[in-house]
Structures are given as C-alpha cells and as structure tokens.
XYZ file of C-alpha atoms in Angstrom:
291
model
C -47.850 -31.787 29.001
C -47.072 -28.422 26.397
C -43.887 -28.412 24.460
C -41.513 -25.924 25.707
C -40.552 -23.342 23.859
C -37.303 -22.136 22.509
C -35.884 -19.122 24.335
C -34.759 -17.063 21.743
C -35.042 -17.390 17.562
C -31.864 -19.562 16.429
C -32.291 -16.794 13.158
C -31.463 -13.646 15.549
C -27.970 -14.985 16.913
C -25.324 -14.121 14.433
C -22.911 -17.056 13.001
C -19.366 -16.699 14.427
C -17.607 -15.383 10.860
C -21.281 -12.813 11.418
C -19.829 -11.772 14.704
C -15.950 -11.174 13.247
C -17.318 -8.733 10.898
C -19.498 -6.718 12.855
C -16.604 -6.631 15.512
C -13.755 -5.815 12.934
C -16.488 -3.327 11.635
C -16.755 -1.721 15.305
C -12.900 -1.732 16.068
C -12.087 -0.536 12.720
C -14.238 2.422 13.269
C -12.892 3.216 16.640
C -9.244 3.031 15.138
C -10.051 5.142 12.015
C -11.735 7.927 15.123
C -8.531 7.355 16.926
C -6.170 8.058 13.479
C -8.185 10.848 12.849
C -7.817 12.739 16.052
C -4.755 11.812 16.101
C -3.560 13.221 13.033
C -5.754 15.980 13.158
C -3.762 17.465 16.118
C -0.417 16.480 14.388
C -1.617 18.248 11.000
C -3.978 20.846 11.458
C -1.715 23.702 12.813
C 0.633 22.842 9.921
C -2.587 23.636 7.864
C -3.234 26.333 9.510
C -0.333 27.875 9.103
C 0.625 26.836 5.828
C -2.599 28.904 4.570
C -1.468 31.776 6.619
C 1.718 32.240 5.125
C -0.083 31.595 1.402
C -2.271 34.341 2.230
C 1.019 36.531 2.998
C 2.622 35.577 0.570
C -0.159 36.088 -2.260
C -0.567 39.761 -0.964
C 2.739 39.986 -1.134
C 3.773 39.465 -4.613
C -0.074 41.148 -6.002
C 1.475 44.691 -4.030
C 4.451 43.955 -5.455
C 4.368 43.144 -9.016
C 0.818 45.664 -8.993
C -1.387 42.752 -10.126
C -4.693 42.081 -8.287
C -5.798 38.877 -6.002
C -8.204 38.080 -8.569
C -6.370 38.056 -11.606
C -3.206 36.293 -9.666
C -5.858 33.734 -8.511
C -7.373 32.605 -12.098
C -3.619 32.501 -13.804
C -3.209 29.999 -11.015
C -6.333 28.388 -11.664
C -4.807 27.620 -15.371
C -1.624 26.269 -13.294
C -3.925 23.284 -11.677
C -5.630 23.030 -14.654
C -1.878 22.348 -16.575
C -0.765 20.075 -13.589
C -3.518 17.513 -14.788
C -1.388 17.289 -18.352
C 1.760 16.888 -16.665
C 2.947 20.994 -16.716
C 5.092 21.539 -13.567
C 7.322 24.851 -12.601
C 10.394 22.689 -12.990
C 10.673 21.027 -15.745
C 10.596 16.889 -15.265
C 10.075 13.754 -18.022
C 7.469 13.363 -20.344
C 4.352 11.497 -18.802
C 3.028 10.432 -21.774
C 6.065 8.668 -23.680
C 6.177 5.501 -23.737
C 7.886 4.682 -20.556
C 6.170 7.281 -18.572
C 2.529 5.710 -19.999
C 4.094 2.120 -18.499
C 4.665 3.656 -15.489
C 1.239 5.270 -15.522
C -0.466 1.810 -15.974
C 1.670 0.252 -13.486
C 0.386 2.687 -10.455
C -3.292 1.683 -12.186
C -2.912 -2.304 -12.195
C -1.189 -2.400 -8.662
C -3.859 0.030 -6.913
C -0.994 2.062 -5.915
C -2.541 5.452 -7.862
C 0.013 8.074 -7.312
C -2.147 10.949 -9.120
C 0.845 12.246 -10.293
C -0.536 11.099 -13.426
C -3.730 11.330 -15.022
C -5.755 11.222 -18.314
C -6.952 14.537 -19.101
C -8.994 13.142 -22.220
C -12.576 11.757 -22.236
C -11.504 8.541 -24.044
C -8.594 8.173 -21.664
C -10.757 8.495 -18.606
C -13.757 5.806 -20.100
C -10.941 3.724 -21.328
C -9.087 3.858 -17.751
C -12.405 2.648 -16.367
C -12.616 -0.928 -18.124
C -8.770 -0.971 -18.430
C -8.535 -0.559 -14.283
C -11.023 -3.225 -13.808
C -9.744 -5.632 -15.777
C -5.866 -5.017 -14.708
C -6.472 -4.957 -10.794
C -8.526 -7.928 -11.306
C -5.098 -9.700 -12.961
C -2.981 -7.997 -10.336
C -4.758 -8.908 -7.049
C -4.822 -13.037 -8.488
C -0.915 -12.531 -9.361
C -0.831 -11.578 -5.871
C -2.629 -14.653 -4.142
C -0.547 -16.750 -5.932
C 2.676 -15.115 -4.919
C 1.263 -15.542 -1.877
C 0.893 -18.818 -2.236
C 4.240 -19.706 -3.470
C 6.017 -17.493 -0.809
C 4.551 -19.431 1.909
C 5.168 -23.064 0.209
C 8.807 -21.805 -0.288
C 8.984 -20.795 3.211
C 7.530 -24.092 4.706
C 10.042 -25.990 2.728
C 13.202 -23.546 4.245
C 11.709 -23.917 7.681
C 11.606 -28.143 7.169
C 15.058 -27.926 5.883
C 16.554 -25.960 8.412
C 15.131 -27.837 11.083
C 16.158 -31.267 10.914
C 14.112 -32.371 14.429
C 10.892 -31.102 12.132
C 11.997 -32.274 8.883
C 11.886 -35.899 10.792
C 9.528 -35.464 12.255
C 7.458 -34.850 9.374
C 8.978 -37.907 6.555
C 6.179 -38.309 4.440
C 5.681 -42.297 3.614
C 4.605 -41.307 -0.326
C 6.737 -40.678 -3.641
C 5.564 -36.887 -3.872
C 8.015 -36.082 -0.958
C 8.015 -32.338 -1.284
C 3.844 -31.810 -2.024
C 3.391 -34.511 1.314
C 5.589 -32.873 3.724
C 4.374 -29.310 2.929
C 0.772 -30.882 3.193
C 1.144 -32.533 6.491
C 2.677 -29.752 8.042
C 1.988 -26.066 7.984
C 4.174 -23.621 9.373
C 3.400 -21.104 12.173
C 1.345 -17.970 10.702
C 3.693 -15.908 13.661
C 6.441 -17.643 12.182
C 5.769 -16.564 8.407
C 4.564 -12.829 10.092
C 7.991 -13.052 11.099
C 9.941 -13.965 7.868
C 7.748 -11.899 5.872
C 8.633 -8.443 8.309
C 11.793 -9.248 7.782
C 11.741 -9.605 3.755
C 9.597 -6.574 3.457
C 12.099 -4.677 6.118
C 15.081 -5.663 3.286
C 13.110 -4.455 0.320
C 12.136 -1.900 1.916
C 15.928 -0.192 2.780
C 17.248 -1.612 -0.110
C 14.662 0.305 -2.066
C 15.595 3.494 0.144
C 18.857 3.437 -0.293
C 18.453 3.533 -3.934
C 15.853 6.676 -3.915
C 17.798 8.352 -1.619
C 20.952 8.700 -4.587
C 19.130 9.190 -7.607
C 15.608 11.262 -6.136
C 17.752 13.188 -3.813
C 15.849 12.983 -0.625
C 16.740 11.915 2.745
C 16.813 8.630 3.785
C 13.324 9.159 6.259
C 11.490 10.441 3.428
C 12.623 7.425 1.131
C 11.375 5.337 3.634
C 8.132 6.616 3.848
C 8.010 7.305 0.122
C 8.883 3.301 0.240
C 5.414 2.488 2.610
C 3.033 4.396 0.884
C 4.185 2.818 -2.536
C 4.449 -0.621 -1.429
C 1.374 -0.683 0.848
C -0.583 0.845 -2.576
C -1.280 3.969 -0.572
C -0.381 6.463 -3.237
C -0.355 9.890 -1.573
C 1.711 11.531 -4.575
C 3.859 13.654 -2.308
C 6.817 11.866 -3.174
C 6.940 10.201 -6.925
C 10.223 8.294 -8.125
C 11.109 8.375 -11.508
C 9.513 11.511 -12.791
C 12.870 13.745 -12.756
C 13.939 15.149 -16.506
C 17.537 13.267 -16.187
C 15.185 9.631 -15.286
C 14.788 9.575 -18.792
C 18.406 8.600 -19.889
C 19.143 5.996 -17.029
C 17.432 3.201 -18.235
C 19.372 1.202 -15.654
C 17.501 2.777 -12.928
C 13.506 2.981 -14.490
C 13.634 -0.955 -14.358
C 14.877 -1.022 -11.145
C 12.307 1.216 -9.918
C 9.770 -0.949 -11.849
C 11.031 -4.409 -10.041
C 11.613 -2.573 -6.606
C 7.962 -1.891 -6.820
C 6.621 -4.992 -7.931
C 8.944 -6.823 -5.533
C 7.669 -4.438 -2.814
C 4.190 -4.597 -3.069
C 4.009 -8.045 -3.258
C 5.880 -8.904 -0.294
C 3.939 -5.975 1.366
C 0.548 -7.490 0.512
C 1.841 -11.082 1.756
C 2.800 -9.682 4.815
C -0.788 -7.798 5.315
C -2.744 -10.994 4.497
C -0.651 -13.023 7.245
C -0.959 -9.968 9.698
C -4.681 -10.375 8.969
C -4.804 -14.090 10.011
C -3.347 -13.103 12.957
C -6.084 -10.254 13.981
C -8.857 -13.253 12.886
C -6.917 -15.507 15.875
C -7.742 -12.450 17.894
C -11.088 -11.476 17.113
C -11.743 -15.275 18.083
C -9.876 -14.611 21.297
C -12.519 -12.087 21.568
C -15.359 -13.626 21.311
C -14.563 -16.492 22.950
C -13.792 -14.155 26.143
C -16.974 -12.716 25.533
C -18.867 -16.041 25.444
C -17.447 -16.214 29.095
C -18.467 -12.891 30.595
C-alpha cells in the first residue's frame, strides 16, 4: 500500500503574523488610494487656482513695476534659496541661537521635522545624519517606556477605582502592587479609551495656548496640535518662531513640554489603536478561514 501524499507544501501556506502583514499591506494600500482621491478632489482646484491667480498676479506687478518674468522669477529664486537660512518677508526669531538650535533638534529627535528649519551647511547636513540616527533611536525607546509606565499607572487607577476588581484580584505575595498588575491586565478598549481622552486634554489645552500667543484660530491650533503631536510635520503652521517668542521665556518651555507631553501620549494612543486593528485583522482571517 503507497504512502499518501501531502496535498499541498506546508512551506507555501503563510504563518498567521505572515498573513497580518500581507493583509495590513493590502488594506493599507487601498486606504492610502482612498486618501488620495480623496484629497485630491478636496485640494486640487485649490491648486489650481492658487497657480492661476500667481500667474495674475506675477504679470501683474512685471507690467507694473516694468521688470520682466524672467528677471522677477530668478530674484525669487534667491528668496527660496534665503528661506533655507531662515530669511522670511516678515521678520521672526533667530533659528540658529541657542534656543532656536534646541528647538531645531527637538523636531529632529521626535521625528516631528517641521522643515521650517534646516542646515544649509555641508557639515550640518553630514552631522544631522549620525546626530538623527542616534537621537530618534533614544526618542522612540523613551517612548516605549512611557508607554509602558502609562499603562502600569493606568491598570493600577482602574484596580483602585474598582473595588469588585481590586478583590477580585488580591494577590497572595508581599510585592502587592507588581502581583496585582501582573495577574490582571486591563482592557486594550479600555486604555484606547483613557488614552483618547488624555490626548483630547493635551490636545485643547495645547490649543488654547497657541491660539493667544500664535494668533490663529482655534481650528487651525487644533490641527497645528495633530500634525505636531502625531510627528507629521507639514510646516504650515510652526509655534514659536515669532520675533516677540524670543523674550517670553515662560512660553518657549511650555511649548517645549506641550510637545513632549503631546507626542508621547499621541504615540501611546497609536500603539494601543494598533492592538486593536491586530484583534481585527485576526477577526479577519479567522472569517476567512470559514468562507
């Protein structure tokens, strides 16, 4: 009697975490399609029309002021060229001081990379290259371990506020506080939840505070509040970099712990979010499995 054969190579069906990425792979590139069309018709006419009236605009002044496209064209040239050193139309702080370099190395250690800011020397930029690695490296373990910390505190708030719970979980050793947080682990929805909410606070605190001293409206401090926190770093909106900044000391270390307060809860709050999307991606493969 012949041995039967297997019906497929164990090597050619993917492991499960296998499957998660290809499947977070596949749905992140229909969402980044879906953002992009998306945005595309929200954007584009702006564009559009934003180059329109720069084309007006440019004829404009060159009839005006008698000076041709060309010339007008390669003064402004010289204009982006000066933006890289830190040479605006209205005048703002020094980027280079002291406290504006802090700042500078700040956006580079927390990934946040406003481009406000940038070295315009060739030792600056070779320096930025091992200084970047070395001080997002530092920054991204300072973050697991906040991480870390934020959940044990909120385990041991969620075991003292429930007493049912806290009974529920008496630990029978001496190291009370290390057993009860070990036995029991709080719901991820549950520390979703908390974190929202603690990033939501920082978050219009922070607002408020822009809103006074950068002079913008509360919307755009909110969104100016995102893209910081969440280490987007678009540059549209930059605190800090106003000529009068440079005098209220009160408010540059405020901005400083505002942002280091808000990525970090931000970056908690993505890495439980994540844990959640995991429980999904199992939800869909197990529903798969049964198709």
């Amino acid at each position: 009697m012949g041995r039967s054969l297997p019906c497929c190579c164990p090597s050619l069906i993917p492991s499960r975490e296998t499957a998660h990425f290809y499947l977070l792979s596949v749905l992140i590139a229909l969402y980044m399609l879906a953002g992009a069309a998306i945005f595309s018709s929200l954007e584009r006419p702006a564009e559009i029309r934003a180059h329109r009236l720069w084309e007006r605009r440019l004829k404009k002044f060159s009839h005006d002021y008698n000076v041709s496209c060309e010339e007008l064209k390669s003064l402004l040239l010289y204009y982006e060229e000066a933006r890289t050193a830190g040479i605006r139309t209205d005048q703002g702080r020094a980027l280079w001081d002291v406290p504006g370099a802090f700042y500078f190395v700040g956006t580079v250690v927390s990934t946040i990379g406003f481009g406000v800011t940038a070295p315009s020397t060739m030792p600056g930029k070779v320096l930025l290259v091992f200084y970047g690695l070395l001080g997002c490296s530092a920054t991204m373990l300072f973050f697991n371990l906040f991480l870390e910390r934020v959940i044990t505190l909120l385990s041991l708030l969620i075991l003292w506020c429930c007493p049912k719970r806290r009974r529920l979980c008496r630990p029978k050793g001496r190291n009370s506080e290390s057993n009860r947080t070990e036995d029991w682990k709080p719901s991820v929805y549950l520390i979703t939840l908390l974190l929202f909410l603690a990033v939501m606070l920082v978050t219009c605190s922070a607002a408020s505070l822009y809103s006074v001293m950068e002079g913008w409206t509360y919307l755009e401090s909110l969104y100016f509040c995102f893209v910081a926190f969440s280490t987007v770093g678009f540059g549209d909106f930059v605190s800090s970099q106003r000529k009068h900044h440079e005098k209220t000391w009160a408010y540059q270390v405020a901005n400083c712990l505002l942002m280091l307060l808000g990525v970090c809860c931000t970056y908690s709050l993505f890495n439980a979010i994540s844990v959640i999307m995991k429980q999904g991606l199992n939800w869909i493969l197990t529903t798969l499995t049964w198709i």
